[in-house]
Short mmCIF file of C-alpha atoms in Angstrom, two decimals:
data_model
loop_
_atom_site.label_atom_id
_atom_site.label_comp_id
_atom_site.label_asym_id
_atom_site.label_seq_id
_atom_site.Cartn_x
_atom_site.Cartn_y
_atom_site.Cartn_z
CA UNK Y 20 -2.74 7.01 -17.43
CA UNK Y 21 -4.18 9.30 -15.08
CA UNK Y 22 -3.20 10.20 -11.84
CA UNK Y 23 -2.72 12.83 -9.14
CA UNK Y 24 0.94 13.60 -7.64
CA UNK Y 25 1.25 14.45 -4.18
CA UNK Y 26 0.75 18.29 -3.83
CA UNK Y 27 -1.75 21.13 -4.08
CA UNK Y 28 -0.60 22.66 -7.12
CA UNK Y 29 1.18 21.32 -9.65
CA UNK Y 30 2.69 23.65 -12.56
CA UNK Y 31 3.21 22.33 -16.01
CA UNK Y 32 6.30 24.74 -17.75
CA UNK Y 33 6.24 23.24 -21.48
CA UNK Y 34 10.04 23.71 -22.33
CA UNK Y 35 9.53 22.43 -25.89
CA UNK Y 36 6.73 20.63 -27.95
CA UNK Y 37 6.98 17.17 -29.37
CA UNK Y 38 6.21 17.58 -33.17
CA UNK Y 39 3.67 14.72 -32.47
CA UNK Y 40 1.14 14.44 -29.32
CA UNK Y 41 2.62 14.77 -25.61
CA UNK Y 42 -0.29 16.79 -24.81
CA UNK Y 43 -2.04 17.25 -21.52
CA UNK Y 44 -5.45 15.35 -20.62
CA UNK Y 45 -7.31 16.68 -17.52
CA UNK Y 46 -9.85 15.20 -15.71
CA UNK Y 47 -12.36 16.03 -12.73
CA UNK Y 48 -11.76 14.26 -9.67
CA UNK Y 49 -15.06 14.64 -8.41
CA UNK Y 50 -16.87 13.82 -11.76
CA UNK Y 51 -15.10 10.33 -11.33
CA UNK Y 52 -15.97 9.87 -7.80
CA UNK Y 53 -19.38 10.81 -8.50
CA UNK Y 54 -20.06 8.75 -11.06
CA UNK Y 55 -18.13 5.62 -8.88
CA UNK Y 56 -20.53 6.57 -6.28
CA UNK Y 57 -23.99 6.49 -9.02
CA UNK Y 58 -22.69 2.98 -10.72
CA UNK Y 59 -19.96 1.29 -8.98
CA UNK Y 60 -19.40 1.42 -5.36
CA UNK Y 61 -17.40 -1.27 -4.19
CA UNK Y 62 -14.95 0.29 -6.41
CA UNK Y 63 -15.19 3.27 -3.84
CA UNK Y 64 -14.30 0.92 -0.98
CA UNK Y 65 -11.39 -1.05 -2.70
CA UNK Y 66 -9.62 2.66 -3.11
CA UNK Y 67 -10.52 2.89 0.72
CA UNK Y 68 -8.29 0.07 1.48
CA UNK Y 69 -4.61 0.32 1.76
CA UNK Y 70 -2.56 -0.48 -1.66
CA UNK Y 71 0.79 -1.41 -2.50
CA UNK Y 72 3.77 -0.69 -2.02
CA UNK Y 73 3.52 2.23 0.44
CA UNK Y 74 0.02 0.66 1.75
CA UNK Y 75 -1.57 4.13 0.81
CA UNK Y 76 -5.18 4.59 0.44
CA UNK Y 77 -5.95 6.06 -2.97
CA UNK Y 78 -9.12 7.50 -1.44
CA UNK Y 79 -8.67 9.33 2.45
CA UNK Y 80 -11.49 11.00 4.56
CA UNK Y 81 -10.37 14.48 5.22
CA UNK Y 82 -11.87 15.53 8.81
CA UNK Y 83 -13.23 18.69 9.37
CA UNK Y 84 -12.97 19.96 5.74
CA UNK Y 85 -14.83 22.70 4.77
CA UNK Y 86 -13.64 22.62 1.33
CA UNK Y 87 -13.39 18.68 0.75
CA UNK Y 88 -14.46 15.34 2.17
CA UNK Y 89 -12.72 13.09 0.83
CA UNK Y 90 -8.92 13.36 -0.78
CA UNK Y 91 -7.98 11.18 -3.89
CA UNK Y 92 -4.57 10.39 -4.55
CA UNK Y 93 -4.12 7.84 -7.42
CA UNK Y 94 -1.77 6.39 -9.14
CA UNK Y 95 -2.24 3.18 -11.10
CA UNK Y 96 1.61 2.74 -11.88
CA UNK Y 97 3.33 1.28 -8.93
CA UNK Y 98 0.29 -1.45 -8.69
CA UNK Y 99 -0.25 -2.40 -12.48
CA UNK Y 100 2.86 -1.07 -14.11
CA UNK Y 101 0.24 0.40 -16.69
CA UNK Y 102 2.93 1.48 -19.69
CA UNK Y 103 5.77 1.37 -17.88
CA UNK Y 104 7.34 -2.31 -16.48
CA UNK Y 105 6.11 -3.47 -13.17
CA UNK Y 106 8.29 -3.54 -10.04
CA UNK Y 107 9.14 -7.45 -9.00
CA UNK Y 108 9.24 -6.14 -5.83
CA UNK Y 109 5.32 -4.81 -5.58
CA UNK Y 110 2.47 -7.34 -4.67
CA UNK Y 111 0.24 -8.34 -7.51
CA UNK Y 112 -2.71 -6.18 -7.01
CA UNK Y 113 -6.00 -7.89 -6.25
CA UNK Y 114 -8.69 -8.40 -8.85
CA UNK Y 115 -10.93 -5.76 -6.99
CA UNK Y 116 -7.83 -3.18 -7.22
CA UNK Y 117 -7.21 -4.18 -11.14
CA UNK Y 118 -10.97 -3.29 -11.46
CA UNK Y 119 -10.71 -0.50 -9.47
CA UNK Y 120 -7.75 1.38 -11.46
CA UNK Y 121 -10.01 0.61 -14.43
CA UNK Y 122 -12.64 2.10 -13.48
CA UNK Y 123 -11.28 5.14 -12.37
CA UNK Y 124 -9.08 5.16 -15.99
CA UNK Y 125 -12.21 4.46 -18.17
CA UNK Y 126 -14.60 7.45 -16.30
CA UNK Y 127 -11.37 9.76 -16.13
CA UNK Y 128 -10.44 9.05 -20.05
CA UNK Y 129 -14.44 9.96 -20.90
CA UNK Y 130 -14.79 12.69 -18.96
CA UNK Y 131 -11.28 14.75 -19.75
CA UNK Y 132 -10.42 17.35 -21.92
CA UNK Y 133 -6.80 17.64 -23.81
CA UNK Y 134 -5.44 21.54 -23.24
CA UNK Y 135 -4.18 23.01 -26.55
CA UNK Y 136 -0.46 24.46 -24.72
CA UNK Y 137 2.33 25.45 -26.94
CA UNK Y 138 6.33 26.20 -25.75
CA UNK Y 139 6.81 28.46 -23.19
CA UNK Y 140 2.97 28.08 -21.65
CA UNK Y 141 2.60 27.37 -17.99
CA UNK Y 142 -0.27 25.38 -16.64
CA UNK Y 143 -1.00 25.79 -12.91
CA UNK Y 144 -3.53 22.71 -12.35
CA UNK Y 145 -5.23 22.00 -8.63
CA UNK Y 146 -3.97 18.31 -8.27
CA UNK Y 147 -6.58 17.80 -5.36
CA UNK Y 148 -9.22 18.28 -7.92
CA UNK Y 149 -8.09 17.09 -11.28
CA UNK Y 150 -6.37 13.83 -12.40
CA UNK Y 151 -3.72 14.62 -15.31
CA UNK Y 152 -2.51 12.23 -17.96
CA UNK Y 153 -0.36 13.10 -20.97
CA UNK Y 154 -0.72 11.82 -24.33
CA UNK Y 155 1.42 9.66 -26.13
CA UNK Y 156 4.32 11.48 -28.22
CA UNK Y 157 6.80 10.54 -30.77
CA UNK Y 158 9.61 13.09 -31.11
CA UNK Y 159 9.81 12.53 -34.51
CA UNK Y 160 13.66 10.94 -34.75
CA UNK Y 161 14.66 14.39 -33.32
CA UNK Y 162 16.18 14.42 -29.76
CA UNK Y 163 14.49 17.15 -27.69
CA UNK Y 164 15.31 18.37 -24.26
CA UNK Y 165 12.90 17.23 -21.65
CA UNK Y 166 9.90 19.32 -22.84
CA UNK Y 167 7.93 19.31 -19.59
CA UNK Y 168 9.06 20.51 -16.31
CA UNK Y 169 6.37 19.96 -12.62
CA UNK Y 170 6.86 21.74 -10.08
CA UNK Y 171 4.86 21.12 -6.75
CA UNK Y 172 3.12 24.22 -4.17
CA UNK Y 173 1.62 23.79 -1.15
CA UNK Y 174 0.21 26.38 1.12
CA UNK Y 175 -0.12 24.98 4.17
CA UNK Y 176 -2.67 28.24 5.41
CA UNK Y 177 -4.70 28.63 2.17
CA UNK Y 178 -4.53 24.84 1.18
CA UNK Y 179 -7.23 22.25 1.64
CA UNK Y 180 -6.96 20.16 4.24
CA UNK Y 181 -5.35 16.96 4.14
CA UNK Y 182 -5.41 13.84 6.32
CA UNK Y 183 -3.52 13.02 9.20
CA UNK Y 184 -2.39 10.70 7.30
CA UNK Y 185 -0.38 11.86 4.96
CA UNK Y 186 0.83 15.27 6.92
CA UNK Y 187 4.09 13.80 7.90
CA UNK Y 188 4.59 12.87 4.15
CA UNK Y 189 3.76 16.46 2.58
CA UNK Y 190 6.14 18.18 5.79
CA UNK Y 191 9.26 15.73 4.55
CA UNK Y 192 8.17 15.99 0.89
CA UNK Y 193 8.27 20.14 1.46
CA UNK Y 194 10.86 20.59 3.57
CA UNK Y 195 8.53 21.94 6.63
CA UNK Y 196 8.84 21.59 10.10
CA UNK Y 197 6.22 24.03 11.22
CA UNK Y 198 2.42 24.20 10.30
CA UNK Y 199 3.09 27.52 8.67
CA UNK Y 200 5.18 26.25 5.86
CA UNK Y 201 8.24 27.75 7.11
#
């Protein structure tokens, strides 16, 4: 399903190529949002509220932003278990949050395009901006190494802005102490 991971910019190093699908499906953020905003706001205010388990907010004012005003991190595993089994451990999400991680699936899935990569490409991919997804694949019987590799960049000077939020988060997450990334 689509989501966004928690960094600027995410690279994609295709190690191998499943002989069937695997493929990756991009999808514009703001395209979403915008058409959440035209057709179906509450869904805009459910992704406001915190979520489960980490009581994010899928959708954060960014203050001051000259580049964004709003940030959307989403992630519809950890609340539905979408393709993958749900944690016992998680809340049930709420009917509005069910809708809401439908919505934001359906408009993504319309809206994206599937990149034609091959083994060996990189993809560098602006995670703030984009939702990513990857197809279904079938290895064909034949064991492959893990054919996709992400790796996560931040520059803390060049970067958009984030919100206070989640600054203590992205320090831990890359291994920062200091506002200049070092």
């Amino acid at each position: 399903s689509f989501h966004t991971d928690n960094c600027e910019i995410m690279a994609f190093y295709y190690l191998d190529m499943s002989p069937i699908g695997g493929r990756t499906v991009l999808s514009s953020i703001w395209q979403t949002y915008n058409e959440l905003a035209a057709s179906k706001p509450e869904v805009l205010h459910t992704l406001a509220e915190p979520w489960p388990p980490r009581h994010v907010r899928p959708l954060q004012r960014v203050i001051g932003s000259d580049k964004i005003p709003v940030l959307f991190r989403f992630s519809r595993y950890p609340v539905t278990g979408f393709q993958r089994e749900r944690s016992a451990n998680v809340p049930l999400p709420t009917a509005a949050q069910r809708d809401a991680a439908d919505a934001v699936q359906f408009i993504a899935a319309r809206n994206a395009i599937t990149l034609p990569v091959v083994a060996g490409d990189v993809l560098l991919v602006n995670d703030m901006a984009l939702f990513h997804a990857r197809e279904g694949f079938d290895d064909g019987g034949v064991p492959l190494k893990r054919h996709l590799v992400k790796m996560y960049f931040r520059d803390p000077q060049q970067g958009w802005a984030i919100p206070p939020s989640i600054e203590q988060e992205w320090k831990t997450a890359y291994l920062s102490g200091s506002d200049d990334g070092g």
